[in-house]
Short mmCIF file of C-alpha atoms in Angstrom, two decimals:
data_model
loop_
_atom_site.label_atom_id
_atom_site.label_comp_id
_atom_site.label_asym_id
_atom_site.label_seq_id
_atom_site.Cartn_x
_atom_site.Cartn_y
_atom_site.Cartn_z
CA MET A 1086 36.09 14.73 -11.56
CA PHE A 1087 37.05 11.06 -11.47
CA LYS A 1088 34.93 8.04 -12.22
CA THR A 1089 33.27 6.29 -9.28
CA VAL A 1090 35.42 3.28 -8.35
CA PHE A 1091 33.89 0.50 -6.25
CA ASP A 1092 35.78 -2.72 -6.97
CA GLY A 1093 33.76 -5.90 -7.11
CA GLU A 1094 35.24 -7.52 -4.01
CA LYS A 1095 34.66 -4.47 -1.81
CA ARG A 1096 31.13 -4.02 -3.12
CA GLU A 1097 30.39 -7.64 -2.30
CA GLU A 1098 31.63 -7.03 1.25
CA ILE A 1099 29.31 -4.04 1.68
CA ASP A 1100 26.35 -5.92 0.17
CA HIS A 1101 27.09 -8.80 2.53
CA LEU A 1102 27.21 -6.37 5.45
CA VAL A 1103 23.78 -4.99 4.56
CA GLU A 1104 22.35 -8.53 4.42
CA LEU A 1105 23.97 -9.30 7.77
CA LEU A 1106 22.55 -6.13 9.32
CA PHE A 1107 19.00 -6.98 8.29
CA GLU A 1108 19.44 -10.53 9.61
CA GLU A 1109 20.66 -9.16 12.95
CA ALA A 1110 18.04 -6.39 13.26
CA TYR A 1111 16.10 -8.57 15.72
CA SER A 1112 17.40 -11.12 18.23
CA LYS A 1113 14.96 -13.89 19.09
CA LEU A 1114 14.47 -14.28 22.84
CA SER A 1115 11.94 -17.10 23.15
CA LYS A 1116 9.42 -19.13 21.21
CA LEU A 1117 5.72 -18.57 21.83
CA SER A 1118 2.91 -21.09 22.25
CA CYS A 1119 -0.04 -21.30 19.87
CA VAL A 1120 -3.50 -22.88 19.97
CA ALA A 1121 -5.69 -22.58 16.86
CA TYR A 1122 -9.47 -22.59 16.57
CA VAL A 1123 -10.07 -23.51 12.92
CA SER A 1124 -13.23 -22.91 10.87
CA ARG A 1125 -14.21 -22.86 7.22
CA GLU A 1126 -15.69 -19.35 7.41
CA PRO A 1127 -14.57 -16.38 9.53
CA LEU A 1128 -15.77 -16.21 13.14
CA ALA A 1129 -16.27 -12.96 15.01
CA PHE A 1130 -13.91 -12.24 17.91
CA GLU A 1131 -16.60 -13.06 20.47
CA HIS A 1132 -17.17 -16.46 18.79
CA ARG A 1133 -13.49 -17.34 18.31
CA PHE A 1134 -13.61 -20.44 20.55
CA GLN A 1135 -16.18 -22.13 18.30
CA GLY A 1136 -13.60 -23.43 15.83
CA ARG A 1137 -11.91 -26.83 15.88
CA LYS A 1138 -9.15 -26.67 18.51
CA ILE A 1139 -5.59 -27.76 17.69
CA SER A 1140 -2.21 -27.01 19.27
CA LEU A 1141 0.50 -25.75 16.92
CA THR A 1142 4.20 -25.06 16.82
CA ILE A 1143 6.59 -23.90 14.10
CA GLY A 1144 6.24 -26.08 11.00
CA ASP A 1145 2.72 -27.26 11.80
CA ARG A 1146 -0.12 -26.94 9.30
CA TRP A 1147 -3.45 -25.53 10.50
CA ALA A 1148 -5.57 -25.26 7.31
CA GLU A 1149 -6.93 -27.96 5.04
CA ASP A 1150 -7.97 -25.77 2.12
CA VAL A 1151 -7.44 -22.29 0.72
CA PHE A 1152 -9.54 -19.62 2.50
CA ASP A 1153 -9.87 -21.69 5.66
CA CYS A 1154 -9.93 -19.49 8.75
CA ALA A 1155 -8.55 -19.73 12.27
CA TRP A 1156 -8.18 -17.77 15.46
CA LEU A 1157 -4.65 -18.32 16.80
CA HIS A 1158 -4.26 -17.82 20.55
CA ILE A 1159 -0.66 -16.77 21.21
CA THR A 1160 0.79 -17.06 24.72
CA GLY A 1161 4.19 -16.99 26.38
CA ASP A 1162 6.36 -15.59 29.13
CA ARG A 1163 7.19 -11.90 29.19
CA PRO A 1164 10.98 -11.36 28.95
CA GLU A 1165 12.42 -9.66 32.00
CA GLY A 1166 14.44 -6.46 31.83
CA TYR A 1167 12.95 -5.01 28.63
CA GLN A 1168 10.58 -2.13 27.91
CA ASN A 1169 7.85 -2.61 25.31
CA ASN A 1170 9.64 -0.36 22.82
CA GLU A 1171 12.66 -2.68 22.93
CA LEU A 1172 10.65 -5.73 21.85
CA VAL A 1173 8.67 -7.06 18.90
CA PHE A 1174 6.80 -10.22 18.04
CA LEU A 1175 7.97 -12.09 14.91
CA LEU A 1176 4.94 -13.87 13.48
CA ASP A 1177 4.13 -15.73 10.25
CA CYS A 1178 0.99 -17.88 10.19
CA GLY A 1179 1.46 -19.04 6.60
CA GLY A 1180 -1.34 -16.76 5.43
CA GLU A 1181 -2.77 -13.36 6.21
CA GLY A 1182 -3.69 -12.36 9.74
CA LEU A 1183 -5.00 -9.53 11.90
CA VAL A 1184 -3.63 -9.24 15.43
CA TYR A 1185 -6.06 -8.57 18.29
CA ALA A 1186 -5.41 -7.84 21.94
CA GLY A 1187 -7.24 -10.06 24.41
CA ASN A 1188 -9.77 -7.28 25.01
CA GLY A 1189 -10.73 -7.22 21.32
CA THR A 1190 -8.66 -4.20 20.29
CA ILE A 1191 -7.38 -4.50 16.72
CA LYS A 1192 -3.62 -3.96 16.42
CA GLN A 1193 -2.07 -4.64 12.98
CA ALA A 1194 -1.73 -7.23 10.20
CA ILE A 1195 0.77 -9.93 9.34
CA THR A 1196 1.38 -11.52 5.92
CA CYS A 1197 3.33 -14.61 4.89
CA TYR A 1198 6.86 -14.65 3.49
CA ALA A 1199 5.91 -17.23 0.84
CA SER A 1200 3.25 -15.07 -0.84
CA ASP A 1201 3.43 -14.52 -4.58
CA PHE A 1202 4.62 -11.01 -5.39
CA GLU A 1203 6.65 -9.28 -8.08
CA GLU A 1204 10.23 -9.79 -6.91
CA GLN A 1205 11.55 -6.42 -8.08
CA LEU A 1206 9.00 -4.67 -5.86
CA GLY A 1207 10.42 -6.22 -2.69
CA THR A 1208 9.27 -8.82 -0.21
CA PRO A 1209 5.58 -9.00 0.75
CA VAL A 1210 6.08 -10.40 4.25
CA LYS A 1211 4.95 -8.41 7.28
CA LYS A 1212 6.02 -10.37 10.33
CA VAL A 1213 7.06 -7.67 12.84
CA VAL A 1214 4.36 -6.77 15.38
CA LEU A 1215 4.96 -4.01 17.91
CA VAL A 1216 4.55 -4.88 21.58
CA ASP A 1217 1.87 -2.97 23.50
CA ASP A 1218 0.63 -3.34 27.09
CA ASP A 1219 -2.69 -4.83 25.99
CA LEU A 1220 -0.91 -7.80 24.39
CA TYR A 1221 -0.17 -9.02 27.92
CA LEU A 1222 -2.62 -10.51 30.41
CA GLU A 1223 -1.64 -10.78 34.08
CA GLY A 1224 2.03 -10.38 33.20
CA LYS A 1225 1.99 -13.03 30.47
CA ILE A 1226 1.98 -12.66 26.68
CA ASP A 1227 -1.61 -13.24 25.59
CA PHE A 1228 -3.15 -12.14 22.27
CA TRP A 1229 -4.98 -13.42 19.18
CA ILE A 1230 -4.55 -13.51 15.40
CA ASP A 1231 -7.53 -13.78 13.03
CA CYS A 1232 -6.00 -15.77 10.14
CA GLY A 1233 -6.91 -16.66 6.57
CA ALA A 1234 -5.24 -19.49 4.64
CA ASN A 1235 -4.41 -17.42 1.58
CA ASP A 1236 -1.69 -15.18 0.23
CA LEU A 1237 -1.99 -11.88 -1.62
CA PHE A 1238 -3.33 -13.59 -4.73
CA GLY A 1239 -5.77 -16.04 -3.21
CA LYS A 1240 -3.47 -19.06 -3.06
CA MET A 1241 -2.55 -21.37 -0.21
CA LYS A 1242 1.22 -21.19 0.18
CA GLU A 1243 3.31 -23.98 1.72
CA GLU A 1244 0.17 -25.57 3.20
CA SER A 1245 -0.40 -22.61 5.55
CA ARG A 1246 2.19 -23.70 8.07
CA ILE A 1247 3.44 -21.67 11.03
CA HIS A 1248 6.83 -20.16 10.12
CA ASN A 1249 7.56 -17.59 12.83
CA LEU A 1250 6.40 -17.56 16.45
CA PHE A 1251 8.84 -15.56 18.58
CA ILE A 1252 9.29 -12.58 20.81
CA ALA A 1253 12.49 -10.73 19.95
CA LYS A 1254 14.68 -7.83 20.97
CA ILE A 1255 15.05 -4.87 18.61
CA ASN A 1256 18.65 -4.06 17.72
CA SER A 1257 17.75 -0.51 16.76
CA GLU A 1258 21.20 0.81 15.81
CA ILE A 1259 21.84 -2.24 13.64
CA ARG A 1260 18.48 -1.83 11.92
CA GLU A 1261 19.04 1.90 11.35
CA LEU A 1262 22.48 1.23 9.88
CA ALA A 1263 21.00 -1.36 7.51
CA TYR A 1264 18.63 1.23 6.03
CA ASP A 1265 21.35 3.90 5.93
CA LEU A 1266 23.68 1.70 3.91
CA GLN A 1267 20.91 0.37 1.70
CA VAL A 1268 19.92 3.91 0.72
CA LEU A 1269 23.50 5.14 0.23
CA LEU A 1270 24.20 2.23 -2.10
CA THR A 1271 21.27 3.26 -4.30
CA VAL A 1272 22.85 6.71 -4.56
CA VAL A 1273 26.07 5.07 -5.75
CA ASP A 1274 24.18 2.92 -8.25
CA TYR A 1275 21.66 5.41 -9.65
CA SER A 1276 22.56 9.04 -8.89
CA ASP A 1277 24.06 11.36 -11.50
CA ASP A 1278 26.07 13.25 -8.86
CA GLU A 1279 29.53 11.75 -9.41
CA ASP A 1280 31.22 13.82 -6.69
CA PHE A 1281 28.81 12.65 -4.01
CA LYS A 1282 28.95 9.07 -5.24
CA ASN A 1283 32.73 9.11 -4.96
CA GLU A 1284 32.50 10.54 -1.46
CA ILE A 1285 30.19 7.69 -0.43
CA VAL A 1286 32.44 5.07 -2.00
CA LYS A 1287 35.47 6.53 -0.24
CA GLU A 1288 33.77 6.28 3.17
CA LEU A 1289 32.40 2.79 2.57
CA LYS A 1290 35.77 1.50 1.43
CA GLU A 1291 37.16 2.37 4.85
CA ILE A 1292 34.71 0.02 6.51
CA GLY A 1293 36.66 -3.19 6.92
CA SER A 1294 35.42 -6.68 6.17
CA ILE A 1295 32.82 -7.44 8.85
CA ASN A 1296 31.48 -10.90 9.63
CA ARG A 1297 29.87 -10.02 12.96
CA ILE A 1298 28.01 -6.90 14.00
CA ASP A 1299 27.01 -5.57 17.40
CA HIS A 1300 25.40 -2.47 18.88
CA ASN A 1301 28.62 -0.54 19.47
CA LEU A 1302 30.05 -1.26 16.04
CA ALA A 1303 26.79 -0.17 14.42
CA ILE A 1304 26.93 3.12 16.34
CA GLU A 1305 30.54 3.65 15.25
CA ILE A 1306 29.75 3.07 11.57
CA ARG A 1307 26.64 5.27 11.71
CA ARG A 1308 28.69 8.05 13.25
CA LYS A 1309 31.23 7.69 10.46
CA ILE A 1310 28.68 7.90 7.63
CA GLY A 1311 26.24 10.26 9.36
CA HIS A 1312 27.39 13.32 7.41
CA LEU A 1313 26.59 11.48 4.17
CA MET A 1314 22.99 10.89 5.25
CA ASN A 1315 22.68 14.61 6.03
CA MET A 1316 23.90 15.85 2.63
CA LYS A 1317 21.11 17.86 0.97
CA ASN A 1318 20.37 18.97 -2.56
CA ASN A 1319 21.49 22.58 -3.04
CA GLU A 1320 19.20 23.27 -5.97
CA GLU A 1321 15.65 22.56 -7.05
CA VAL A 1322 15.33 18.89 -7.93
CA PHE A 1323 12.67 16.53 -9.17
CA THR A 1324 10.08 16.11 -6.41
CA TYR A 1325 7.70 13.29 -5.58
CA SER A 1326 4.50 13.73 -3.64
CA ALA A 1327 4.60 10.42 -1.75
CA ILE A 1328 1.55 8.61 -0.40
CA GLY A 1329 1.44 5.18 1.24
CA HIS A 1330 -0.87 2.94 -0.76
CA GLY A 1331 -2.52 -0.45 -0.40
CA HIS A 1332 -4.34 -1.06 -3.67
CA LEU A 1333 -7.21 -3.51 -3.22
CA ASP A 1334 -9.33 -5.23 -5.85
CA LEU A 1335 -12.70 -5.58 -4.13
CA ALA A 1336 -13.76 -8.60 -6.21
CA TRP A 1337 -10.98 -10.65 -7.75
CA LEU A 1338 -9.23 -13.86 -6.68
CA TRP A 1339 -10.92 -14.41 -3.33
CA PRO A 1340 -14.39 -14.36 -1.73
CA ILE A 1341 -15.93 -10.94 -1.01
CA ARG A 1342 -15.69 -11.70 2.71
CA GLU A 1343 -11.93 -11.87 2.24
CA SER A 1344 -11.92 -8.48 0.48
CA ILE A 1345 -13.45 -7.01 3.63
CA ARG A 1346 -10.82 -8.71 5.82
CA LYS A 1347 -7.98 -7.62 3.52
CA GLY A 1348 -9.27 -4.07 3.84
CA ALA A 1349 -9.30 -4.28 7.63
CA ARG A 1350 -5.76 -5.69 7.73
CA THR A 1351 -4.52 -2.90 5.49
CA PHE A 1352 -6.23 -0.11 7.41
CA ALA A 1353 -5.18 -1.45 10.83
CA THR A 1354 -1.55 -1.67 9.74
CA GLN A 1355 -1.55 1.84 8.33
CA ILE A 1356 -3.13 3.28 11.48
CA LYS A 1357 -0.25 1.68 13.40
CA ASN A 1358 2.26 3.14 10.91
CA ILE A 1359 0.81 6.62 11.40
CA GLU A 1360 1.13 6.22 15.17
CA ARG A 1361 4.78 5.24 14.74
CA TYR A 1362 5.72 7.80 12.05
CA PRO A 1363 4.02 11.19 12.62
CA GLU A 1364 5.11 12.51 9.20
CA TYR A 1365 3.68 9.52 7.30
CA VAL A 1366 0.72 9.88 4.91
CA PHE A 1367 -1.47 6.96 3.84
CA GLY A 1368 -4.34 7.13 1.39
CA ALA A 1369 -7.23 4.93 0.33
CA SER A 1370 -10.10 5.24 -2.13
CA GLN A 1371 -13.41 3.41 -2.75
CA ALA A 1372 -16.49 4.33 -0.76
CA GLN A 1373 -17.54 0.67 -0.77
CA LEU A 1374 -14.40 -0.30 1.14
CA TYR A 1375 -14.96 2.40 3.75
CA GLN A 1376 -18.59 1.26 4.05
CA TRP A 1377 -17.47 -2.32 4.69
CA ILE A 1378 -15.04 -1.18 7.39
CA MET A 1379 -17.74 0.99 8.95
CA ASP A 1380 -20.11 -1.99 9.10
CA SER A 1381 -17.69 -4.78 10.07
CA TYR A 1382 -14.86 -3.02 11.93
CA PRO A 1383 -16.36 0.05 13.63
CA GLN A 1384 -13.37 0.53 15.96
CA LEU A 1385 -11.10 0.94 12.92
CA TYR A 1386 -13.54 3.22 11.16
CA LYS A 1387 -13.72 5.52 14.16
CA LYS A 1388 -9.93 5.92 14.08
CA ILE A 1389 -9.95 6.53 10.32
CA LYS A 1390 -12.52 9.32 10.65
CA THR A 1391 -10.32 10.98 13.27
CA LEU A 1392 -7.15 10.61 11.18
CA ALA A 1393 -8.88 11.93 8.05
CA LYS A 1394 -9.11 15.31 9.80
CA THR A 1395 -5.30 15.39 10.04
CA SER A 1396 -2.55 15.46 7.42
CA ASN A 1397 -1.92 11.71 7.83
CA TRP A 1398 -4.93 10.04 6.17
CA ASP A 1399 -5.76 10.89 2.55
CA VAL A 1400 -9.35 10.03 1.61
CA GLN A 1401 -9.13 9.49 -2.15
CA GLY A 1402 -11.35 9.09 -5.16
CA ALA A 1403 -14.74 10.43 -6.20
CA THR A 1404 -16.52 7.19 -7.12
CA TRP A 1405 -18.14 4.33 -5.24
CA VAL A 1406 -15.42 1.91 -6.39
CA GLU A 1407 -12.46 2.06 -8.77
CA MET A 1408 -14.79 0.92 -11.49
CA ASP A 1409 -14.44 -0.57 -14.93
CA SER A 1410 -15.44 1.80 -17.73
CA ASN A 1411 -15.42 -0.54 -20.72
CA LEU A 1412 -18.56 -2.48 -19.85
CA ILE A 1413 -20.81 -0.14 -17.90
CA SER A 1414 -23.10 2.51 -19.36
CA ALA A 1415 -22.62 6.25 -19.00
CA GLU A 1416 -25.55 6.29 -16.57
CA SER A 1417 -23.73 3.75 -14.40
CA MET A 1418 -20.63 5.94 -14.44
CA ILE A 1419 -22.70 8.93 -13.39
CA ARG A 1420 -24.07 6.93 -10.46
CA GLN A 1421 -20.50 5.98 -9.49
CA PHE A 1422 -19.66 9.66 -9.11
CA TYR A 1423 -22.99 10.54 -7.51
CA TYR A 1424 -22.88 7.91 -4.77
CA GLY A 1425 -19.11 8.13 -4.26
CA LYS A 1426 -19.13 11.88 -3.78
CA LYS A 1427 -22.25 11.69 -1.62
CA PHE A 1428 -20.65 9.12 0.72
CA PHE A 1429 -17.41 11.04 1.20
CA LYS A 1430 -19.28 14.30 1.73
CA GLN A 1431 -21.52 12.75 4.38
CA GLU A 1432 -18.82 10.75 6.15
CA PHE A 1433 -15.74 12.96 5.82
CA CYS A 1434 -17.14 16.40 4.89
CA GLU A 1435 -14.97 16.36 1.77
CA ASP A 1436 -15.98 17.36 -1.76
CA MET A 1437 -13.90 14.87 -3.73
CA LYS A 1438 -12.04 16.30 -6.72
CA ILE A 1439 -9.97 13.39 -8.06
CA PHE A 1440 -11.16 10.49 -10.22
CA TRP A 1441 -8.84 7.87 -8.73
CA VAL A 1442 -8.62 4.73 -10.89
CA PRO A 1443 -5.04 3.42 -11.17
CA ASP A 1444 -6.02 -0.10 -12.22
CA SER A 1445 -8.89 -0.22 -14.73
CA PHE A 1446 -8.52 -1.75 -18.19
CA GLY A 1447 -8.84 1.48 -20.20
CA TYR A 1448 -11.02 4.56 -19.91
CA SER A 1449 -14.04 5.61 -21.97
CA ALA A 1450 -13.96 8.84 -23.97
CA CYS A 1451 -17.14 10.03 -22.24
CA ILE A 1452 -15.48 10.22 -18.81
CA PRO A 1453 -14.04 13.78 -19.03
CA GLN A 1454 -17.53 15.16 -19.72
CA ILE A 1455 -19.00 13.22 -16.78
CA MET A 1456 -16.13 14.34 -14.54
CA GLN A 1457 -16.65 17.98 -15.47
CA LEU A 1458 -20.38 17.75 -14.76
CA ALA A 1459 -19.57 16.08 -11.41
CA LYS A 1460 -17.09 18.89 -10.64
CA VAL A 1461 -14.16 16.49 -10.53
CA PRO A 1462 -11.26 18.24 -12.33
CA TYR A 1463 -8.44 15.72 -11.76
CA PHE A 1464 -7.71 12.16 -12.90
CA LEU A 1465 -5.09 9.74 -11.51
CA THR A 1466 -4.11 6.53 -13.28
CA GLN A 1467 -1.19 4.20 -13.87
CA LYS A 1468 -2.65 1.55 -16.10
CA MET A 1469 -1.78 3.03 -19.49
CA SER A 1470 1.88 2.26 -18.80
CA TRP A 1471 0.93 -1.39 -19.35
CA ASN A 1472 0.47 -0.92 -23.11
CA THR A 1473 2.11 -3.78 -25.00
CA VAL A 1474 2.43 -2.10 -28.42
CA ASN A 1475 2.51 1.69 -28.29
CA LYS A 1476 4.05 3.57 -25.40
CA PHE A 1477 1.54 6.00 -23.94
CA PRO A 1478 3.00 9.46 -24.71
CA HIS A 1479 2.31 11.43 -21.52
CA HIS A 1480 2.45 11.44 -17.73
CA SER A 1481 0.85 14.83 -17.01
CA PHE A 1482 -1.66 15.92 -19.63
CA TYR A 1483 -5.10 17.28 -20.37
CA TRP A 1484 -7.55 14.53 -21.23
CA GLU A 1485 -10.19 15.78 -23.65
CA GLY A 1486 -13.54 14.03 -24.02
CA LEU A 1487 -15.98 13.75 -26.89
CA ASP A 1488 -17.58 17.15 -26.27
CA GLY A 1489 -14.30 19.00 -25.70
CA SER A 1490 -14.41 18.76 -21.88
CA ARG A 1491 -10.93 18.65 -20.38
CA VAL A 1492 -9.55 17.36 -17.09
CA LEU A 1493 -5.99 17.39 -15.79
CA ALA A 1494 -4.60 13.84 -15.70
CA HIS A 1495 -1.50 12.36 -14.10
CA MET A 1496 -0.04 8.93 -14.74
CA LEU A 1497 2.50 7.62 -12.23
CA PRO A 1498 5.93 7.73 -13.94
CA GLU A 1499 7.21 4.76 -11.93
CA SER A 1500 4.59 2.66 -13.79
CA THR A 1501 3.38 1.02 -10.58
CA TYR A 1502 1.16 1.74 -7.60
CA ASN A 1503 3.25 -0.75 -5.57
CA SER A 1504 6.46 1.27 -5.48
CA PRO A 1505 9.11 -0.25 -3.19
CA MET A 1506 10.36 3.28 -2.37
CA ARG A 1507 13.88 2.51 -3.55
CA GLY A 1508 16.43 4.65 -5.33
CA ASP A 1509 16.25 2.66 -8.57
CA PHE A 1510 12.51 3.28 -8.83
CA LEU A 1511 12.82 6.94 -7.84
CA LYS A 1512 15.35 7.55 -10.61
CA LYS A 1513 13.35 5.44 -13.06
CA GLY A 1514 10.30 7.64 -12.49
CA GLU A 1515 12.35 10.81 -12.83
CA ASN A 1516 13.95 9.64 -16.08
CA ASN A 1517 10.63 8.38 -17.46
CA TYR A 1518 8.68 11.57 -16.76
CA MET A 1519 7.74 12.98 -20.16
CA GLU A 1520 6.63 16.43 -18.98
CA ARG A 1521 9.87 17.39 -17.23
CA GLY A 1522 10.06 20.59 -19.25
CA ILE A 1523 6.67 21.69 -17.89
CA SER A 1524 6.56 20.31 -14.36
CA ASN A 1525 9.14 19.06 -11.89
CA ASN A 1526 6.57 17.19 -9.77
CA ALA A 1527 5.14 13.68 -9.90
CA MET A 1528 3.24 11.38 -7.59
CA ILE A 1529 4.53 8.15 -6.09
CA LEU A 1530 2.30 5.51 -4.48
CA PHE A 1531 4.32 3.08 -2.39
CA GLY A 1532 3.40 -0.09 -0.55
CA ILE A 1533 2.01 -3.56 -1.16
CA GLY A 1534 -1.59 -4.02 -2.28
CA ASP A 1535 -4.24 -6.75 -2.47
CA GLY A 1536 -3.84 -7.90 1.10
CA GLY A 1537 -0.18 -6.96 1.47
CA ALA A 1538 -1.43 -4.42 4.04
CA GLY A 1539 0.15 -1.42 2.33
CA PRO A 1540 3.59 -0.03 3.17
CA GLY A 1541 5.77 -1.79 5.71
CA TYR A 1542 8.34 -0.23 7.99
CA GLU A 1543 10.97 -0.67 5.28
CA HIS A 1544 9.09 1.58 2.84
CA ILE A 1545 8.71 4.38 5.36
CA GLU A 1546 12.27 4.09 6.67
CA ARG A 1547 13.60 4.52 3.14
CA ALA A 1548 11.17 7.36 2.42
CA LYS A 1549 12.47 9.22 5.50
CA ARG A 1550 16.01 8.97 4.20
CA TYR A 1551 15.04 10.13 0.70
CA GLN A 1552 13.22 13.25 1.96
CA ASP A 1553 16.12 15.38 0.77
CA LEU A 1554 19.22 13.32 0.05
CA LYS A 1555 21.86 14.76 -2.24
CA GLY A 1556 21.85 13.31 -5.73
CA MET A 1557 18.35 11.83 -5.48
CA PRO A 1558 14.82 13.12 -6.14
CA LEU A 1559 13.14 14.79 -3.19
CA VAL A 1560 10.40 12.75 -1.49
CA LYS A 1561 7.68 14.72 0.28
CA MET A 1562 4.83 13.05 2.16
CA GLU A 1563 1.60 14.88 1.35
CA LYS A 1564 -2.01 14.34 0.35
CA SER A 1565 -3.10 13.85 -3.25
CA MET A 1566 -4.95 17.17 -3.53
CA SER A 1567 -1.79 19.03 -2.53
CA PHE A 1568 -0.03 17.37 -5.45
CA PHE A 1569 -2.73 18.16 -8.00
CA GLU A 1570 -2.98 21.76 -6.84
CA LYS A 1571 0.77 22.13 -7.47
CA LEU A 1572 0.45 20.42 -10.84
CA ASP A 1573 -2.39 22.78 -11.75
CA ASN A 1574 -0.84 25.94 -10.33
CA GLY A 1575 -0.83 28.39 -13.23
CA VAL A 1576 0.41 25.82 -15.75
CA THR A 1577 -1.61 25.63 -18.97
CA ASP A 1578 0.75 24.10 -21.53
CA TYR A 1579 0.38 20.41 -20.71
CA PRO A 1580 -0.16 18.28 -23.83
CA ILE A 1581 -3.69 17.29 -24.82
CA TYR A 1582 -4.84 13.71 -25.36
CA GLN A 1583 -8.20 13.34 -27.10
CA GLY A 1584 -10.68 10.49 -26.85
CA GLU A 1585 -10.60 7.03 -25.34
CA LEU A 1586 -7.65 5.91 -23.27
CA TYR A 1587 -7.43 2.50 -24.90
CA LEU A 1588 -5.32 -0.01 -23.00
CA GLU A 1589 -3.30 -2.25 -25.30
CA LYS A 1590 -3.50 -5.15 -22.88
CA HIS A 1591 -6.22 -7.37 -21.38
CA GLN A 1592 -8.22 -7.28 -24.63
CA GLY A 1593 -11.26 -9.53 -24.68
CA THR A 1594 -11.60 -9.61 -20.90
CA TYR A 1595 -15.39 -9.43 -21.03
CA THR A 1596 -15.70 -11.37 -24.28
CA THR A 1597 -14.37 -14.37 -22.39
CA GLN A 1598 -16.74 -13.63 -19.50
CA SER A 1599 -19.89 -13.14 -21.56
CA LYS A 1600 -22.28 -13.80 -18.68
CA SER A 1601 -20.92 -10.77 -16.84
CA LYS A 1602 -21.45 -8.73 -19.98
CA LYS A 1603 -24.98 -10.03 -20.54
CA TYR A 1604 -26.30 -9.76 -17.00
CA ASN A 1605 -24.73 -6.37 -16.31
CA ARG A 1606 -26.68 -5.03 -19.29
CA LYS A 1607 -29.86 -6.74 -18.11
CA CYS A 1608 -29.42 -5.17 -14.68
CA GLU A 1609 -28.89 -1.73 -16.18
CA PHE A 1610 -32.09 -2.01 -18.23
CA ALA A 1611 -34.02 -3.34 -15.23
CA LEU A 1612 -32.87 -0.47 -13.01
CA ARG A 1613 -33.79 2.08 -15.66
CA ASN A 1614 -37.27 0.60 -16.02
CA TYR A 1615 -37.71 0.43 -12.27
CA GLU A 1616 -36.79 4.09 -11.86
CA MET A 1617 -39.30 5.03 -14.53
CA LEU A 1618 -42.01 3.19 -12.58
CA ILE A 1619 -41.33 4.97 -9.28
CA PRO A 1620 -43.07 8.31 -10.10
CA LEU A 1621 -45.96 6.42 -11.68
CA ALA A 1622 -46.35 4.31 -8.55
CA GLN A 1623 -46.20 7.40 -6.34
CA LYS A 1624 -48.92 9.06 -8.39
CA HIS A 1625 -51.21 6.10 -7.73
CA ASN A 1626 -50.17 5.71 -4.06
CA ILE A 1627 -48.45 2.39 -4.69
CA ASP A 1628 -45.48 1.66 -2.43
CA LEU A 1629 -42.38 0.36 -4.18
CA PRO A 1630 -39.23 -0.60 -2.28
CA ILE A 1631 -36.50 1.90 -3.10
#
């Protein structure tokens, strides 16, 4: 066996080629026209003309302040000689947006390139919108975007200016080659299979220096490296259960009305992804979020209920929201499980078995007992990887509560619920996993949260290529219960962690927000007293609102 050799100059050429391929994945055909109807608060589709009217082009600013809203009316000429599946719209409104057909049908979301986001997790922009028949009217391009002047973290970026406004041709072979090479390079960089790495390097070295790329050349290169993409693992390897994810804080850096809109953008985009990729699985938790979508976006909710009956949509969690457990009382936690499980049973006919809280600031020692009483045997988190002093010692373990109750817990070994679905992160999770001697399975949640609309095409394209690629962990799209059932299948020797899961980060969060602490407790006492009065009122035929 010889050491992998990829000299610096040649590697730079291949890296440059990958950049070039992504730049050439779409060819702009023509610029579109845009008229905005701007308002301070969101307007319903049927009231979209009520905003202040302004005409816009690329570089123009449409918002005056963060969280301003606008309906953008996009029009243009339909290119001749192309089928819908050969075209896309390239759109960036300088904020977040939800695309609507002229008949009111919700399509998918867009997000801005300038949004804040952790660089190592990828780019947050979603600018590619698929072309459907209902985005035309009388042979002309004609559709709408419901926009908000904010990024993923509630900031106005670059004054909410229009950055992209085009219809473009898809260069499919060029795009496919870009993902092929991107994935193969991660094998070279992170795999332990030296023989396969050398085989990849040998093939890539034979690709000459390329400054221009076209359809035929892309086909030729893909044909040359095709056998590499089809190389499989010949033995059992570390396996990820992969689920698309769009983590959403329901009350954080933006108004609640924007939480609802972020949820709709995420769900619409993932419905579109499922339509495009039949093998893809997306999941979402929080009964409150589903309730908001049911109330405000019934056409989306109807599709979600249909998809939840298939293998593509994973209804997650057993609580009303992904709640804090440092501040609230045990009775409040019990109500979280009661109302969460009740909602999902009524709406989706599912008895939820997983306490799904990847992003809470620590977990009370009373939770395992409450989970056991609620018949919720599994717990999913990620947050304990954020410890700043002591490394949390487990990824798959039994969590034992104060009374000895135990639940099976799993902490994501990638240490994020925003995985970019890249080889470096896949190998990081495999190498991090502290229960490798007991289990060869872990969960991966990939995508962009908090308004990033979940996974983009790039996440799913890479996931497809990592399904079983030699030298890399296996990636299998499946629902969360399938993962936990495998984790729990006859295995009893997971380590035990007793007591509170104390997060060594974010200390003093509520001490600095003492009003939240004070009034939450007042509300809990008031609700308890009110409940005690209900039977007394009933006995004396006094009506109390419930």
